[in-house]
PDB file of C-alpha atoms in Angstrom:
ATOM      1  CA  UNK A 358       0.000   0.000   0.000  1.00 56.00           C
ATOM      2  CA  UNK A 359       1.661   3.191  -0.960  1.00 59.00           C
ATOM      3  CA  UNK A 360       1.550   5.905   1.255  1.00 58.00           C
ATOM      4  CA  UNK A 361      -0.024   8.829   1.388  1.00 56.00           C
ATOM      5  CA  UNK A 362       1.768  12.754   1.371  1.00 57.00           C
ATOM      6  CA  UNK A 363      -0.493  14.497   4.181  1.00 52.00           C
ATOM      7  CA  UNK A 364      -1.426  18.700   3.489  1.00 56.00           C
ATOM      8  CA  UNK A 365       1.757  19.354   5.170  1.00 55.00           C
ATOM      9  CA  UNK A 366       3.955  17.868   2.878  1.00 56.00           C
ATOM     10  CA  UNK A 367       5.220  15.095   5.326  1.00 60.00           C
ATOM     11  CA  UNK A 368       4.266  11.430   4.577  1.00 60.00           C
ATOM     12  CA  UNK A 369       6.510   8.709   3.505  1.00 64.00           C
ATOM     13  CA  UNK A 370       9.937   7.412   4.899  1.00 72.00           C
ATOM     14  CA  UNK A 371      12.098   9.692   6.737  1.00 73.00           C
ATOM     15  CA  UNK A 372      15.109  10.491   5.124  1.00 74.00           C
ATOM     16  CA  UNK A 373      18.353   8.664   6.701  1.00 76.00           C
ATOM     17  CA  UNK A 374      20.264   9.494   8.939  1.00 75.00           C
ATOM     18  CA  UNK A 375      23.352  11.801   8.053  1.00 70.00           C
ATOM     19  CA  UNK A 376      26.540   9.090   9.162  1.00 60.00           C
ATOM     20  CA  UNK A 377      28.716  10.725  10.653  1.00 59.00           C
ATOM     21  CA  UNK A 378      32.547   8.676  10.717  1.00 56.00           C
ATOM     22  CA  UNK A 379      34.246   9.084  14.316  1.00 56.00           C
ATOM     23  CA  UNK A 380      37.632   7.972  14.343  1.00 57.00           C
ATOM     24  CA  UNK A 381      40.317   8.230  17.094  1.00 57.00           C
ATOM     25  CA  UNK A 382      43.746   9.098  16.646  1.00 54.00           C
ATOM     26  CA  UNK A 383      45.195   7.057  19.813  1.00 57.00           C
ATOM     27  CA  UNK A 384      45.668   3.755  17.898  1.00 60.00           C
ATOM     28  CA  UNK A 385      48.718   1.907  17.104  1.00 64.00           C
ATOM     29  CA  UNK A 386      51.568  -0.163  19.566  1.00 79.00           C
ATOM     30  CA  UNK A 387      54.132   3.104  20.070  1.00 81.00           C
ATOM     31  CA  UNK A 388      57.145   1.984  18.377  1.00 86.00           C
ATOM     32  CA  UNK A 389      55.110   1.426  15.398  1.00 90.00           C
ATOM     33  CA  UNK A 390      52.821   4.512  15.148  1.00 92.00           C
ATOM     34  CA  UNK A 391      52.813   6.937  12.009  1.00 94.00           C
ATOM     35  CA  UNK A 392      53.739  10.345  11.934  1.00 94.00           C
ATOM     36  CA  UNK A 393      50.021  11.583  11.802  1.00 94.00           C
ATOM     37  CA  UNK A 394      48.648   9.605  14.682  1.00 90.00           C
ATOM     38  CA  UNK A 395      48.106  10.764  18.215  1.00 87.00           C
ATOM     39  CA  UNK A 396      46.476  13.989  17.478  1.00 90.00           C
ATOM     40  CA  UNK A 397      49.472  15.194  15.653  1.00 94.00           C
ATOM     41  CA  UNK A 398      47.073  15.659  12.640  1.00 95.00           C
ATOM     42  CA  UNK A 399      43.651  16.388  11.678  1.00 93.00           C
ATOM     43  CA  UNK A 400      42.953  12.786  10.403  1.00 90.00           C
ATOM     44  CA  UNK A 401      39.352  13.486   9.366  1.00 90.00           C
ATOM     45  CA  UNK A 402      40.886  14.343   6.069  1.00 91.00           C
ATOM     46  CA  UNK A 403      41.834  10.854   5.399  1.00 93.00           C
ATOM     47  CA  UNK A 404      40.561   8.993   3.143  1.00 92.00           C
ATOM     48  CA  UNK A 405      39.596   4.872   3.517  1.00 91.00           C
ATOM     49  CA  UNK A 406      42.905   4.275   1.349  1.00 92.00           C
ATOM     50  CA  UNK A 407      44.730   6.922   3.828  1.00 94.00           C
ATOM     51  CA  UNK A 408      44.174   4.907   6.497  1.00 92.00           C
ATOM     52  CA  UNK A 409      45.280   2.002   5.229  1.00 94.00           C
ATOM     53  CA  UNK A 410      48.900   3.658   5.178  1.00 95.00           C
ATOM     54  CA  UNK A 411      48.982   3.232   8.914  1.00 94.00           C
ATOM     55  CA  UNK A 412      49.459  -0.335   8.598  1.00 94.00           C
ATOM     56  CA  UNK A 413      51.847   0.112   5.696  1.00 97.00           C
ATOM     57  CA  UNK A 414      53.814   2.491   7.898  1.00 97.00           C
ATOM     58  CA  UNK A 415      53.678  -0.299  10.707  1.00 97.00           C
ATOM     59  CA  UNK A 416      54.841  -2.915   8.471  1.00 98.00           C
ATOM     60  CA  UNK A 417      57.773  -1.221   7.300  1.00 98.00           C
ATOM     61  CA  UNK A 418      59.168  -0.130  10.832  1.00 98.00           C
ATOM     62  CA  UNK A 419      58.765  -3.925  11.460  1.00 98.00           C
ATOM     63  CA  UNK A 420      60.811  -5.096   8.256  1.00 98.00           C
ATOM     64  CA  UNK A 421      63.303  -2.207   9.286  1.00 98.00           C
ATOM     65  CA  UNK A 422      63.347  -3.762  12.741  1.00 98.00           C
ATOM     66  CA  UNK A 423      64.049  -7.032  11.325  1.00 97.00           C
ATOM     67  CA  UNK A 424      66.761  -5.888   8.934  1.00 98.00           C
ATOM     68  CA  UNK A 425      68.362  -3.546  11.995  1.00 98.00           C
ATOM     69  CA  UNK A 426      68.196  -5.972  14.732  1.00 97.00           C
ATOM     70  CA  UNK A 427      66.272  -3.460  16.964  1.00 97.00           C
ATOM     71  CA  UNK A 428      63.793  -1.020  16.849  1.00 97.00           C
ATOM     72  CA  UNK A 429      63.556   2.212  15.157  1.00 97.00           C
ATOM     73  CA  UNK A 430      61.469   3.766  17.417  1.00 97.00           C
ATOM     74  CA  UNK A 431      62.099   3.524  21.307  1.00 96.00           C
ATOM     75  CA  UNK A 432      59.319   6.228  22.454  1.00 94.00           C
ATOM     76  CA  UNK A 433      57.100   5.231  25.311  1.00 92.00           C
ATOM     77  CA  UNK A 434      53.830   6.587  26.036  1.00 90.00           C
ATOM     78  CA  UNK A 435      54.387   6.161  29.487  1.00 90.00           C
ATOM     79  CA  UNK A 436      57.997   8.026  29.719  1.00 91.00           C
ATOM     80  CA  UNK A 437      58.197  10.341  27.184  1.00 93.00           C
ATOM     81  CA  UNK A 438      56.947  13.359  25.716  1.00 94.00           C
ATOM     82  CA  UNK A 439      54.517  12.611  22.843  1.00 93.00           C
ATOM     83  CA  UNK A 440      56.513  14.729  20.788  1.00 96.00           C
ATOM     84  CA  UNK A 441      59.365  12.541  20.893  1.00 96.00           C
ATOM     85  CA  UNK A 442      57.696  10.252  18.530  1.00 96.00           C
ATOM     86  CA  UNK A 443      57.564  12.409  15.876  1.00 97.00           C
ATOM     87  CA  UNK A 444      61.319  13.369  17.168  1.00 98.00           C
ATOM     88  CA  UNK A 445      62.496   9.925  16.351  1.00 98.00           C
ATOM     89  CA  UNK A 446      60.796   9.570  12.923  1.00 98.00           C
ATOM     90  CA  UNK A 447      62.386  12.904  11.323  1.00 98.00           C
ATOM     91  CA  UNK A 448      65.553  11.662  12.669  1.00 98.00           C
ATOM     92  CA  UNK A 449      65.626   8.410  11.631  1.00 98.00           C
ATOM     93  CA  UNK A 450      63.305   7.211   9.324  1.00 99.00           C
ATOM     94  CA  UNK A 451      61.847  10.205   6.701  1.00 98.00           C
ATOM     95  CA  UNK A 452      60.647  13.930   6.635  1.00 98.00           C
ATOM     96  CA  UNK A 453      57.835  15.921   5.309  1.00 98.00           C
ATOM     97  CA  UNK A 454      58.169  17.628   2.077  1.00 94.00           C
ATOM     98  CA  UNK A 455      57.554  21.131   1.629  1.00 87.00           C
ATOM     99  CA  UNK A 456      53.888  22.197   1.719  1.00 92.00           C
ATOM    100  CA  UNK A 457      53.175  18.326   3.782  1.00 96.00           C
ATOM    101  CA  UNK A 458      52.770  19.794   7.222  1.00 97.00           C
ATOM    102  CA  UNK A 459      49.476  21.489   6.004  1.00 96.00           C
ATOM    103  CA  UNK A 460      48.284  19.347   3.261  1.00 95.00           C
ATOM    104  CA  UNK A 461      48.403  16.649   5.360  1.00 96.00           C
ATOM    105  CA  UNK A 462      46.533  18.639   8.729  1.00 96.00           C
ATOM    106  CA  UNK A 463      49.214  18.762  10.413  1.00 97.00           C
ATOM    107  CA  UNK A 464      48.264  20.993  13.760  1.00 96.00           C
ATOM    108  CA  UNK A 465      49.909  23.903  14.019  1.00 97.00           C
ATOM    109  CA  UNK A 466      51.933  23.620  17.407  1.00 96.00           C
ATOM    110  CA  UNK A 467      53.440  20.027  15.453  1.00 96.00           C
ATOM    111  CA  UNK A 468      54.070  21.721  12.632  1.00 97.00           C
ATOM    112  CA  UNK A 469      56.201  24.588  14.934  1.00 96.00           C
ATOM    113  CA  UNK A 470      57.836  21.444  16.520  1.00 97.00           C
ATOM    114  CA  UNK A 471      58.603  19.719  13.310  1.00 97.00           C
ATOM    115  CA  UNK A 472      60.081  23.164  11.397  1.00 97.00           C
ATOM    116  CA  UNK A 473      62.300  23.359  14.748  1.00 96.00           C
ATOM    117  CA  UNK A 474      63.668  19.704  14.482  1.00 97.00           C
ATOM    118  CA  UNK A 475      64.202  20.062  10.776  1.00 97.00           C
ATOM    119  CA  UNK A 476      65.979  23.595  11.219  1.00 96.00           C
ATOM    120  CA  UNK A 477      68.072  21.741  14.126  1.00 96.00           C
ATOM    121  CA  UNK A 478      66.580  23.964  16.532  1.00 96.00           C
ATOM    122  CA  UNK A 479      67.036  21.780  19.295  1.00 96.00           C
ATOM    123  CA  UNK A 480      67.528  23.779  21.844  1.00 95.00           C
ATOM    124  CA  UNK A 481      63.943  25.037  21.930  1.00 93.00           C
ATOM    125  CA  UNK A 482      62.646  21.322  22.202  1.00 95.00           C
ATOM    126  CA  UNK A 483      64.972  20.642  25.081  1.00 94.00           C
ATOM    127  CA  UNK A 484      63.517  23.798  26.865  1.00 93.00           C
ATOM    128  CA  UNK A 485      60.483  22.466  26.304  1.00 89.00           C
ATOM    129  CA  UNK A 486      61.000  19.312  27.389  1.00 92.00           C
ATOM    130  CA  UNK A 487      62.924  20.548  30.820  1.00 87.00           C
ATOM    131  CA  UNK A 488      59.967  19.695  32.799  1.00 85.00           C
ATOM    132  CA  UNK A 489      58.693  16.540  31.849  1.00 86.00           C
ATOM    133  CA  UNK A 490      59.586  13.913  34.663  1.00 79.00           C
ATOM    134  CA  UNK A 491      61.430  10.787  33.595  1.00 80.00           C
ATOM    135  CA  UNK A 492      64.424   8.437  34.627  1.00 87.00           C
ATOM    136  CA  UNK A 493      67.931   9.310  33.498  1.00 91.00           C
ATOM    137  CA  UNK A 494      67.993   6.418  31.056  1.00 93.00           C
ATOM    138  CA  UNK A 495      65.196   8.463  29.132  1.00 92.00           C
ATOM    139  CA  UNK A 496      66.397  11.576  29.426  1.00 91.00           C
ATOM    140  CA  UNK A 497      69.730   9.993  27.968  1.00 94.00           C
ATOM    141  CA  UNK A 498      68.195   8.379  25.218  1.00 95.00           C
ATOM    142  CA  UNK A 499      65.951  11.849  24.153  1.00 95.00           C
ATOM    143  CA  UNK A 500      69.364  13.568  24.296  1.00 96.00           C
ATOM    144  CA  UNK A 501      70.770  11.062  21.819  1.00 96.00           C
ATOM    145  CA  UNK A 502      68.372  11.463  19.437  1.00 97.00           C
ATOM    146  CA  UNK A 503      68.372  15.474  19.516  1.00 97.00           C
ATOM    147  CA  UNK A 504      71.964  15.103  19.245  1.00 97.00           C
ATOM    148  CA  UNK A 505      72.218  12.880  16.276  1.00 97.00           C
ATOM    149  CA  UNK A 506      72.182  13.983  12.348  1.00 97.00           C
ATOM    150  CA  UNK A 507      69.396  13.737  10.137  1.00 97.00           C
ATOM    151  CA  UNK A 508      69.074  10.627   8.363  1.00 97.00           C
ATOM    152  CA  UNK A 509      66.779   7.913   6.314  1.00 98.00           C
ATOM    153  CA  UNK A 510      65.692   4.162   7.205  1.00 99.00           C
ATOM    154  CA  UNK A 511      67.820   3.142   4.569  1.00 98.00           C
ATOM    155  CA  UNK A 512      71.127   5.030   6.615  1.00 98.00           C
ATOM    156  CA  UNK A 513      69.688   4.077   9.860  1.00 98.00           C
ATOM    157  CA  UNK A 514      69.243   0.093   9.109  1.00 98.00           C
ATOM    158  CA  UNK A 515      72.716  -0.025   8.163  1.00 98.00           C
ATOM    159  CA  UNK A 516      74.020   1.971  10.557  1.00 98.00           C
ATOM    160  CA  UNK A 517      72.684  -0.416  12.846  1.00 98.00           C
ATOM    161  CA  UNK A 518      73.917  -3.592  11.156  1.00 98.00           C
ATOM    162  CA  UNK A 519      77.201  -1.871  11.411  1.00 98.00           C
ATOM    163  CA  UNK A 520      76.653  -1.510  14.917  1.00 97.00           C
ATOM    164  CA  UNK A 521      75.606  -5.173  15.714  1.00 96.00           C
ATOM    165  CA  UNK A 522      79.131  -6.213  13.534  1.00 97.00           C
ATOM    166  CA  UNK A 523      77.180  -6.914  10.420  1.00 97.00           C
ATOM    167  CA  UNK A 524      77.340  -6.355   6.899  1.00 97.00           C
ATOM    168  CA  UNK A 525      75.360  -3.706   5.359  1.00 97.00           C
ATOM    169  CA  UNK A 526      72.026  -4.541   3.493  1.00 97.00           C
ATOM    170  CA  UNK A 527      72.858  -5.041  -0.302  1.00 95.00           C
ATOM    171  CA  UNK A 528      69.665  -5.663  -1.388  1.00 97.00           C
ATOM    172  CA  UNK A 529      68.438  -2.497  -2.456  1.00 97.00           C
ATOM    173  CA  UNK A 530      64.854  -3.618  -3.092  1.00 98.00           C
ATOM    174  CA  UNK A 531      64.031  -4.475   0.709  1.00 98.00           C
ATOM    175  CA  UNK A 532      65.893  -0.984   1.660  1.00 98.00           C
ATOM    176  CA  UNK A 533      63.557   0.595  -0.895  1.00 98.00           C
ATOM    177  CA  UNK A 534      60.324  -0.879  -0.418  1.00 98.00           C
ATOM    178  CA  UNK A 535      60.974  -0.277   3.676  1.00 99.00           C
ATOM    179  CA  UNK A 536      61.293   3.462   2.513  1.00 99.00           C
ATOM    180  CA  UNK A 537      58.653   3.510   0.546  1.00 99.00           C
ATOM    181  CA  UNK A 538      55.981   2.229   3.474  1.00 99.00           C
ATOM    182  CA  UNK A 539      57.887   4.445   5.715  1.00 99.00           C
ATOM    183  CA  UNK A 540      57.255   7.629   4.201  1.00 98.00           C
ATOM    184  CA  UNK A 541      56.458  10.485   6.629  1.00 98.00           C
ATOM    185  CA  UNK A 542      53.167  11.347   4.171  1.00 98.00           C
ATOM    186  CA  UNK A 543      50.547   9.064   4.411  1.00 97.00           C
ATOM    187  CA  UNK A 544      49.494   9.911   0.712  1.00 96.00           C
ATOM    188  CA  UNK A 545      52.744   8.698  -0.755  1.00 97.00           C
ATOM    189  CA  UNK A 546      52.848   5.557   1.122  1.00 97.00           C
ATOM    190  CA  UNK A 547      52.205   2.514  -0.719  1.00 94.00           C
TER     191      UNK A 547
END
């Protein structure tokens, strides 16, 4: 039986409901978290594909780790700044491109902290880091990484290697295919 439009217009189904997608940006085990997690960017502008790269960016720290012998990423929720995430993966694994930071929502106060580590403005991190409470072994490793150049996960897995008394990777596939999935934009990941 069809129904009927009343005088006032109203009659039928109601329209649906307008879906609304909630996401959160707390996901991921630490040492295996991208660059755009934690609330480090707006991730409402990714797309279903975008968020896919997460897992990409996951898999390649864990080939990297495999290749290295130990992790790239040491950060831990519970005894560092969050910050220092994003600290580790400039410094050892890739970097935005220009125009990324905002393209890619980036807030703003990351995008301050991310211009300072890739200017090598490391003093202003450390002041603003002076007050956040951890054990000396922390503190030691943050000042390590502030300290130490620039590099790639290509540099870094063999620096590693070289570090554990073996021989470099060779096989320049695996070293490209970990950069590749590591790539601080989501939208170039694979």
């Amino acid at each position: 039986i069809p129904l009927k439009r009343h005088r006032s217009g109203c009659g039928g189904a109601p329209p649906p409901p307008t879906l609304a997608r909630h996401i959160t940006d707390k996901v991921g085990t630490c040492c295996w978290r991208a660059p755009e997690t934690w609330g480090f960017a707006d991730m409402s502008r990714m797309s279903k594909q975008d968020f896919k790269s997460l897992d990409v960016f996951a898999l390649g720290l864990i080939w990297a780790q495999l290749l290295a012998g130990e992790r790239a990423i040491k950060h831990s929720d519970k005894c560092d700044p969050p910050e220092f995430l994003l600290l580790e993966i400039l410094k050892k694994v890739d970097q935005p491109e220009d125009g990324d930071l905002e393209h890619l929502g980036f807030t703003e106060e990351m995008s301050v902290f991310i211009r300072c580590v890739l200017s090598g403005d490391m003093d202003a991190i450390r002041k603003k880091w002076e007050s956040w409470v951890s054990d000396n072994e922390r503190k030691a490793l943050r000042e390590e990484i502030l300290e130490a150049e620039i590099s790639n996960i290509g540099e870094w897995i063999n620096e590693r290697r070289a570090c554990f008394g073996n021989e470099p990777c060779r096989d320049l596939d695996a070293l490209k295919l970990i950069a590749q999935a590591t790539r601080f934009s989501y939208r170039q990941r694979p």
